[in-house]
């Protein structure tokens, strides 16, 4: 009886280890303005986990961290398998919004749009299943693998819960330049925007964060009231 019990325990280990090894961080969005809302209707940071295996996997017990010196920063809870299970060859969005009360698929830290590190860690708290480091991000443009589950990363037209392939953004441009410095001006002023290469500029007034769906800049903007202009080059 002891021999049979030992064999069963070993068999379970041999099955479970390759299963979690099929998990990868497939796509991240550190500046989400309009792409996809969470279950509370909020446009928060998110990462997409991809399961390349042929069995469903519950992420409960695994860890997520943005600190290489603290691999157990956040453990995915076991309170809702429906929110933490990825189907075979499927995707799962995890919200990094510092608001875990909204569900088991919400994490108690956020991503930095200025760039950082994110890792998925096994239940032992030491084995890193997958990790990426990324630089400065652009609003409503994601950063993900060119091919699901493997290979290099690129900026993408976001594909939450869907295949990444074929959605690569050719180039993410440097931030636009303004013809005027921040300051106080009297009367009507005209503000010109410029960007490198053939990038198009999208802008917002009133302080809103611009997205790829914001108004397209085509000529200098005349202003006769105090306002904040923000712009992105795409």
Tab-separated table of C-alpha atoms in Angstrom:
chain	number	residue	atom	x	y	z
A	1	UNK	CA	0.000	0.000	0.000
A	2	UNK	CA	2.832	2.394	0.774
A	3	UNK	CA	4.437	1.708	-2.615
A	4	UNK	CA	1.210	2.442	-4.474
A	5	UNK	CA	0.694	5.652	-2.542
A	6	UNK	CA	4.215	6.851	-3.324
A	7	UNK	CA	3.764	6.089	-7.018
A	8	UNK	CA	0.530	8.111	-7.140
A	9	UNK	CA	2.192	11.092	-5.477
A	10	UNK	CA	5.074	11.055	-7.928
A	11	UNK	CA	2.700	10.764	-10.849
A	12	UNK	CA	0.832	13.870	-9.739
A	13	UNK	CA	4.073	15.834	-9.581
A	14	UNK	CA	5.083	14.714	-13.056
A	15	UNK	CA	1.732	15.835	-14.436
A	16	UNK	CA	1.478	19.192	-12.658
A	17	UNK	CA	4.992	20.466	-13.345
A	18	UNK	CA	4.752	20.461	-17.178
A	19	UNK	CA	1.264	22.003	-16.933
A	20	UNK	CA	2.368	25.253	-15.293
A	21	UNK	CA	5.437	25.289	-17.530
A	22	UNK	CA	3.026	25.917	-20.411
A	23	UNK	CA	2.055	29.301	-18.934
A	24	UNK	CA	3.536	32.535	-20.234
A	25	UNK	CA	3.061	36.269	-19.904
A	26	UNK	CA	1.681	36.948	-23.362
A	27	UNK	CA	0.725	40.632	-23.370
A	28	UNK	CA	0.768	43.600	-21.006
A	29	UNK	CA	-0.881	47.009	-20.946
A	30	UNK	CA	0.447	49.579	-18.485
A	31	UNK	CA	-1.601	52.540	-19.766
A	32	UNK	CA	-5.176	51.493	-20.521
A	33	UNK	CA	-7.530	54.354	-21.323
A	34	UNK	CA	-10.168	52.889	-23.658
A	35	UNK	CA	-9.149	49.347	-24.661
A	36	UNK	CA	-10.929	47.066	-22.196
A	37	UNK	CA	-12.726	47.622	-18.890
A	38	UNK	CA	-12.643	45.270	-15.919
A	39	UNK	CA	-15.664	43.798	-14.135
A	40	UNK	CA	-16.082	47.112	-12.265
A	41	UNK	CA	-16.118	49.148	-15.483
A	42	UNK	CA	-12.639	50.571	-14.845
A	43	UNK	CA	-9.838	50.867	-17.409
A	44	UNK	CA	-6.941	49.524	-15.385
A	45	UNK	CA	-3.517	47.996	-16.058
A	46	UNK	CA	-3.602	44.358	-17.135
A	47	UNK	CA	-1.529	41.402	-18.186
A	48	UNK	CA	-2.637	38.458	-20.286
A	49	UNK	CA	-1.508	34.936	-19.343
A	50	UNK	CA	-1.500	32.321	-22.122
A	51	UNK	CA	-1.855	28.570	-21.572
A	52	UNK	CA	-0.130	26.694	-24.395
A	53	UNK	CA	-1.012	23.314	-22.896
A	54	UNK	CA	-3.862	20.930	-23.614
A	55	UNK	CA	-5.413	21.034	-20.118
A	56	UNK	CA	-7.034	23.836	-18.140
A	57	UNK	CA	-4.896	25.381	-15.391
A	58	UNK	CA	-6.034	27.194	-12.254
A	59	UNK	CA	-3.547	29.951	-11.400
A	60	UNK	CA	-4.528	29.970	-7.713
A	61	UNK	CA	-1.424	29.691	-5.557
A	62	UNK	CA	0.939	31.143	-8.154
A	63	UNK	CA	2.580	34.516	-7.540
A	64	UNK	CA	2.875	37.742	-9.508
A	65	UNK	CA	5.532	40.318	-8.765
A	66	UNK	CA	7.089	43.464	-10.161
A	67	UNK	CA	10.000	43.214	-7.722
A	68	UNK	CA	12.835	40.790	-8.595
A	69	UNK	CA	13.837	40.826	-4.915
A	70	UNK	CA	10.351	39.815	-3.741
A	71	UNK	CA	9.078	36.892	-5.822
A	72	UNK	CA	6.088	36.327	-3.522
A	73	UNK	CA	4.763	39.887	-3.614
A	74	UNK	CA	1.230	38.809	-4.536
A	75	UNK	CA	-0.251	35.308	-4.408
A	76	UNK	CA	-3.255	34.638	-6.612
A	77	UNK	CA	-6.029	33.564	-4.214
A	78	UNK	CA	-8.094	30.385	-4.413
A	79	UNK	CA	-11.405	32.133	-3.779
A	80	UNK	CA	-12.814	31.893	-7.327
A	81	UNK	CA	-11.636	29.253	-9.783
A	82	UNK	CA	-13.879	30.814	-12.432
A	83	UNK	CA	-11.756	33.981	-12.299
A	84	UNK	CA	-8.354	32.272	-12.166
A	85	UNK	CA	-8.640	29.268	-14.509
A	86	UNK	CA	-7.265	29.346	-18.060
A	87	UNK	CA	-8.663	26.909	-20.603
A	88	UNK	CA	-6.338	24.825	-22.755
A	89	UNK	CA	-4.786	27.028	-25.449
A	90	UNK	CA	-6.617	29.931	-23.840
A	91	UNK	CA	-6.039	33.354	-22.326
A	92	UNK	CA	-6.753	35.006	-18.984
A	93	UNK	CA	-6.644	38.706	-18.151
A	94	UNK	CA	-5.261	39.618	-14.721
A	95	UNK	CA	-5.954	43.184	-13.580
A	96	UNK	CA	-3.041	44.963	-11.891
A	97	UNK	CA	-5.038	47.733	-10.266
A	98	UNK	CA	-4.223	47.617	-6.551
A	99	UNK	CA	-7.842	46.606	-5.924
A	100	UNK	CA	-8.041	42.907	-5.015
A	101	UNK	CA	-11.476	43.367	-3.454
A	102	UNK	CA	-12.859	43.353	-7.007
A	103	UNK	CA	-12.028	39.672	-7.479
A	104	UNK	CA	-9.437	36.915	-7.444
A	105	UNK	CA	-8.153	38.104	-10.833
A	106	UNK	CA	-7.184	41.518	-9.398
A	107	UNK	CA	-3.711	42.179	-7.962
A	108	UNK	CA	-2.544	44.517	-5.187
A	109	UNK	CA	-0.064	46.480	-7.286
A	110	UNK	CA	-0.047	48.376	-10.572
A	111	UNK	CA	2.204	48.442	-13.613
A	112	UNK	CA	4.395	51.448	-14.318
A	113	UNK	CA	3.878	53.010	-17.740
A	114	UNK	CA	7.451	54.246	-17.445
A	115	UNK	CA	8.719	50.674	-17.653
A	116	UNK	CA	9.494	47.901	-15.181
A	117	UNK	CA	9.691	44.120	-14.628
A	118	UNK	CA	6.860	41.603	-14.196
A	119	UNK	CA	7.167	37.907	-13.331
A	120	UNK	CA	4.903	34.883	-12.900
A	121	UNK	CA	6.229	32.612	-10.142
A	122	UNK	CA	5.353	29.010	-9.262
A	123	UNK	CA	3.680	28.018	-5.989
A	124	UNK	CA	7.067	27.323	-4.381
A	125	UNK	CA	7.756	31.067	-4.429
A	126	UNK	CA	11.160	30.636	-6.078
A	127	UNK	CA	10.676	29.188	-9.576
A	128	UNK	CA	10.048	31.906	-12.152
A	129	UNK	CA	7.737	30.496	-14.823
A	130	UNK	CA	8.021	33.552	-17.053
A	131	UNK	CA	9.100	37.174	-16.784
A	132	UNK	CA	9.586	40.235	-18.953
A	133	UNK	CA	11.157	43.641	-18.585
A	134	UNK	CA	9.660	46.483	-20.583
A	135	UNK	CA	10.381	50.129	-21.242
A	136	UNK	CA	8.135	53.169	-21.490
A	137	UNK	CA	4.637	52.363	-22.721
A	138	UNK	CA	2.172	54.259	-24.913
A	139	UNK	CA	-1.474	54.698	-23.932
A	140	UNK	CA	-3.755	52.054	-25.486
A	141	UNK	CA	-0.847	50.293	-27.200
A	142	UNK	CA	0.043	46.940	-25.654
A	143	UNK	CA	3.363	45.128	-25.417
A	144	UNK	CA	3.188	41.437	-26.200
A	145	UNK	CA	4.666	38.413	-27.873
A	146	UNK	CA	4.598	38.419	-31.666
A	147	UNK	CA	3.531	34.765	-31.502
A	148	UNK	CA	1.393	33.548	-28.604
A	149	UNK	CA	3.374	31.880	-25.845
A	150	UNK	CA	6.837	32.168	-27.349
A	151	UNK	CA	9.407	34.410	-28.960
A	152	UNK	CA	10.144	38.108	-28.884
A	153	UNK	CA	7.944	41.014	-27.825
A	154	UNK	CA	6.695	44.001	-29.819
A	155	UNK	CA	4.241	46.865	-29.484
A	156	UNK	CA	0.786	45.686	-30.561
A	157	UNK	CA	-2.657	46.857	-31.398
A	158	UNK	CA	-4.129	45.333	-28.226
A	159	UNK	CA	-5.592	41.820	-28.395
A	160	UNK	CA	-6.867	40.998	-24.883
A	161	UNK	CA	-8.134	37.405	-24.741
A	162	UNK	CA	-7.187	36.848	-28.382
A	163	UNK	CA	-4.258	35.887	-30.617
A	164	UNK	CA	-1.407	38.403	-30.913
A	165	UNK	CA	-0.056	37.378	-34.304
A	166	UNK	CA	-0.537	39.942	-37.073
A	167	UNK	CA	-1.197	42.875	-34.731
A	168	UNK	CA	2.298	44.299	-34.431
A	169	UNK	CA	2.602	48.085	-34.520
A	170	UNK	CA	5.310	49.058	-37.002
A	171	UNK	CA	6.770	51.780	-34.806
A	172	UNK	CA	6.000	53.665	-31.620
A	173	UNK	CA	7.273	57.193	-32.030
A	174	UNK	CA	8.862	59.576	-29.585
A	175	UNK	CA	6.572	62.019	-27.789
A	176	UNK	CA	5.428	65.020	-29.875
A	177	UNK	CA	7.033	68.442	-29.450
A	178	UNK	CA	5.076	71.625	-28.666
A	179	UNK	CA	5.814	75.006	-30.245
A	180	UNK	CA	5.140	76.769	-26.916
A	181	UNK	CA	6.517	76.098	-23.469
A	182	UNK	CA	4.225	75.563	-20.491
A	183	UNK	CA	3.360	78.954	-19.012
A	184	UNK	CA	0.960	81.884	-18.783
A	185	UNK	CA	-0.040	83.748	-21.954
A	186	UNK	CA	-2.417	86.642	-22.607
A	187	UNK	CA	-4.922	86.745	-25.449
A	188	UNK	CA	-5.309	84.046	-28.077
A	189	UNK	CA	-2.333	81.726	-28.617
A	190	UNK	CA	-1.578	79.196	-31.332
A	191	UNK	CA	0.107	75.906	-30.478
A	192	UNK	CA	1.845	73.777	-33.067
A	193	UNK	CA	2.689	70.094	-32.613
A	194	UNK	CA	5.363	68.082	-34.387
A	195	UNK	CA	6.573	64.480	-34.377
A	196	UNK	CA	9.435	62.551	-35.885
A	197	UNK	CA	9.162	60.810	-39.230
A	198	UNK	CA	5.708	60.102	-40.600
A	199	UNK	CA	4.055	59.604	-37.220
A	200	UNK	CA	0.545	60.959	-36.811
A	201	UNK	CA	-0.353	62.989	-33.743
A	202	UNK	CA	-3.476	62.488	-31.654
A	203	UNK	CA	-4.307	65.074	-29.005
A	204	UNK	CA	-6.746	66.068	-26.276
A	205	UNK	CA	-7.462	69.380	-24.568
A	206	UNK	CA	-8.644	69.816	-20.998
A	207	UNK	CA	-6.090	67.416	-19.570
A	208	UNK	CA	-7.579	64.156	-20.883
A	209	UNK	CA	-5.130	61.398	-21.804
A	210	UNK	CA	-4.900	61.015	-25.604
A	211	UNK	CA	-5.474	57.647	-27.269
A	212	UNK	CA	-5.258	56.366	-30.858
A	213	UNK	CA	-8.934	57.377	-31.167
A	214	UNK	CA	-8.403	61.006	-30.096
A	215	UNK	CA	-8.685	63.873	-32.631
A	216	UNK	CA	-6.022	63.807	-35.338
A	217	UNK	CA	-3.732	66.840	-35.340
A	218	UNK	CA	-3.572	68.480	-38.774
A	219	UNK	CA	-2.919	72.185	-38.142
A	220	UNK	CA	-1.936	74.539	-35.279
A	221	UNK	CA	-4.472	74.799	-32.463
A	222	UNK	CA	-5.846	78.228	-31.471
A	223	UNK	CA	-6.689	78.711	-27.804
A	224	UNK	CA	-8.341	81.630	-26.038
A	225	UNK	CA	-8.910	80.010	-22.627
A	226	UNK	CA	-6.635	78.267	-20.156
A	227	UNK	CA	-6.315	74.560	-20.882
A	228	UNK	CA	-3.954	71.596	-20.890
A	229	UNK	CA	-3.002	69.942	-24.176
A	230	UNK	CA	-1.726	66.386	-24.218
A	231	UNK	CA	-0.581	64.550	-27.330
A	232	UNK	CA	0.828	61.223	-28.507
A	233	UNK	CA	2.622	60.292	-31.719
A	234	UNK	CA	1.712	56.990	-33.350
